[in-house]
C-alpha positions in Angstrom: -22.3 -2.1 -27.5 -24.2 -2.4 -30.8 -24.0 -5.5 -32.9 -21.7 -5.4 -35.9 -23.1 -5.5 -39.4 -23.8 -8.9 -40.9 -20.6 -10.2 -42.5 -22.6 -11.6 -45.5 -25.2 -9.0 -46.5 -24.0 -6.0 -44.3 -27.4 -5.5 -42.8 -27.7 -4.0 -39.3 -31.0 -5.8 -38.6 -30.2 -8.7 -36.3 -31.5 -10.3 -33.1 -29.9 -12.2 -30.3 -30.0 -16.0 -30.5 -27.5 -17.1 -27.9 -25.4 -15.5 -25.1 -22.2 -17.3 -24.1 -20.4 -15.4 -21.3 -19.8 -11.9 -22.8 -20.2 -13.1 -26.4 -23.5 -12.4 -28.3 -24.4 -14.7 -31.2 -27.1 -13.1 -33.4 -29.1 -13.9 -36.5 -29.4 -11.5 -39.4 -33.1 -10.7 -40.0 -32.5 -10.1 -43.6 -30.4 -13.1 -44.8 -30.6 -15.5 -41.9 -26.8 -15.7 -41.3 -25.8 -16.5 -37.7 -22.7 -14.8 -36.5 -20.8 -13.4 -33.5 -21.9 -9.9 -32.9 -19.0 -8.8 -30.7 -15.8 -10.7 -31.8 -12.5 -10.1 -30.1 -10.1 -7.9 -32.0 -8.0 -9.8 -34.6 -4.8 -8.8 -32.8 -6.1 -10.5 -29.6 -7.2 -13.8 -31.3 -3.8 -15.5 -31.3 -3.3 -14.8 -27.6 -6.8 -16.3 -26.8 -6.0 -19.5 -28.8 -2.6 -19.8 -27.1 -4.3 -19.7 -23.7 -6.8 -22.3 -24.8 -4.2 -24.8 -26.1 -2.0 -24.2 -23.1 -4.8 -24.9 -20.7 -6.1 -28.1 -22.4 -4.8 -31.4 -21.0 -3.8 -34.0 -23.6 -3.7 -37.7 -23.9 -2.0 -39.8 -26.6 -3.9 -39.7 -30.0 -4.3 -43.4 -30.7 -7.2 -45.6 -31.7 -7.3 -47.5 -28.4 -6.8 -44.6 -26.1 -8.2 -44.9 -22.6 -9.3 -41.2 -23.0 -12.9 -41.1 -24.3 -12.3 -37.7 -25.9 -9.4 -39.2 -27.9 -11.5 -42.2 -28.8 -14.2 -39.8 -30.1 -11.6 -37.7 -32.0 -10.3 -40.9 -33.7 -13.7 -42.1 -34.6 -14.7 -38.7 -36.0 -11.5 -38.4 -38.1 -12.1 -41.9 -39.5 -15.6 -40.8 -40.6 -14.2 -37.7 -42.1 -11.6 -39.7 -44.1 -14.3 -42.0 -45.4 -16.3 -39.0 -46.5 -13.2 -37.4 -48.2 -12.0 -40.6 -49.9 -15.3 -41.1 -51.5 -14.3 -38.1 -53.6 -10.4 -38.0 -53.4 -8.3 -41.1 -52.8 -5.0 -39.2 -53.0 -3.4 -35.8 -53.6 -2.6 -32.7 -51.6 -4.7 -31.7 -48.6 -4.8 -28.5 -46.6 -6.5 -28.4 -43.2 -7.5 -24.9 -42.2 -7.4 -24.5 -38.4 -5.4 -27.7 -38.0 -5.0 -27.4 -34.2 -2.6 -30.1 -32.8 -2.6 -32.0 -36.1 -4.7 -35.0 -35.2 -6.7 -34.9 -38.4 -3.7 -34.3 -40.5 -1.9 -37.2 -38.9 -4.9 -39.4 -39.7 -5.1 -38.1 -43.3 -1.4 -38.8 -44.0 -1.8 -42.3 -42.7 -4.5 -42.7 -45.3 -2.2 -41.7 -48.1 -2.6 -38.0 -48.6 0.1 -35.4 -48.8 -0.9 -33.0 -46.0 -0.2 -29.6 -44.6 -2.0 -27.3 -42.2 -2.8 -23.7 -41.3 -3.1 -22.7 -37.7 -3.3 -19.5 -35.7 -1.8 -20.9 -32.5 2.0 -21.3 -32.4 1.7 -23.7 -29.4 -0.7 -26.0 -31.3 1.4 -25.8 -34.5 4.6 -26.6 -32.6 2.9 -29.7 -31.1 1.8 -30.9 -34.5 5.2 -30.3 -36.0 7.2 -32.0 -33.2 4.8 -34.9 -32.4 3.7 -35.8 -35.9 6.3 -34.1 -38.1 3.7 -32.1 -39.9 4.1 -29.0 -42.0 2.0 -26.2 -40.4 1.9 -22.5 -41.5 1.1 -20.1 -38.7 -1.3 -17.5 -40.0 -4.9 -16.2 -39.8 -6.8 -16.1 -43.1 -8.8 -13.1 -41.8 -5.5 -11.2 -42.4 -3.0 -13.3 -44.3 -2.0 -16.7 -45.6 0.2 -17.6 -48.5 0.5 -21.1 -50.0 2.4 -21.7 -53.2 0.8 -25.1 -53.9 -2.7 -25.8 -55.1 -4.7 -28.4 -53.3 -6.9 -31.3 -54.2 -8.7 -31.2 -50.9 -9.2 -28.4 -48.3 -10.8 -29.1 -45.0 -12.3 -26.7 -42.4 -13.6 -28.7 -39.4 -15.5 -26.4 -37.0 -13.3 -23.4 -37.9 -15.3 -21.3 -40.4 -17.5 -19.9 -37.6 -14.4 -18.6 -35.9 -13.5 -16.2 -38.7 -14.7 -12.6 -38.7 -15.1 -12.4 -42.4 -16.2 -15.9 -43.6 -17.0 -14.9 -47.1 -13.6 -13.5 -47.7 -12.0 -16.6 -46.1 -14.0 -18.9 -48.4 -12.9 -16.9 -51.4 -9.3 -17.2 -50.3 -9.6 -20.9 -49.7 -11.4 -21.5 -53.0 -8.5 -19.8 -54.8 -6.1 -22.5 -53.4 -8.0 -25.4 -55.0 -7.0 -27.2 -58.1 -9.6 -27.5 -60.8 -12.3 -30.0 -59.6 -10.8 -29.8 -56.1 -13.1 -30.3 -53.1 -13.7 -28.3 -49.9 -15.1 -30.1 -46.9 -16.7 -28.0 -44.2 -18.2 -28.8 -40.8 -19.9 -26.1 -38.7 -22.1 -26.2 -35.6 -25.7 -27.5 -36.1 -28.0 -24.7 -35.0 -30.9 -27.2 -35.1 -29.4 -29.5 -32.5 -31.0 -29.9 -29.1 -28.1 -28.1 -27.4 -28.7 -25.0 -29.4 -32.4 -25.1 -29.2 -32.3 -25.2 -25.4 -29.9 -22.2 -25.4 -31.9 -20.2 -27.9 -33.2 -16.8 -26.8 
């Protein structure tokens, strides 16, 4: 199956960087953008995320959790909040790809008015029932309507999951108040893990 065109510059000139199971991660030879060459169909994405969240076991999200993964999640979210609150001490925050709501729960404890966007109904239900969070179920590749403008929008390791990242960023930018901030984390392709996996 041929690689799809680059989502940024629409070039067909790409080469394989990583292979993960059946998925091919390629780099555009013209603009340098790294993207998934053979993404699942949009209509299948929600089913895949539901299966992921259903299969993942879960411990209590607390600072002193005995689960090392939860300890790490807490520490990372503390670091994120310090980063954010260097720029915004209060206001409305939207977390795109909010998962089970751990970060939103953290941000609300630090004084922000929060809501989330998530593709998985299972994850959104957990966030709503466990933390009493407002979560809209949608996929910004297709849809997403928010009436409020936001002071802060966060995208933690979610941008790389969208099929059309430029369109998504345009949509997210339109939700910001004047002088609002977008905070984005994506995988580090210069990390040792990726260097070892590079083709």
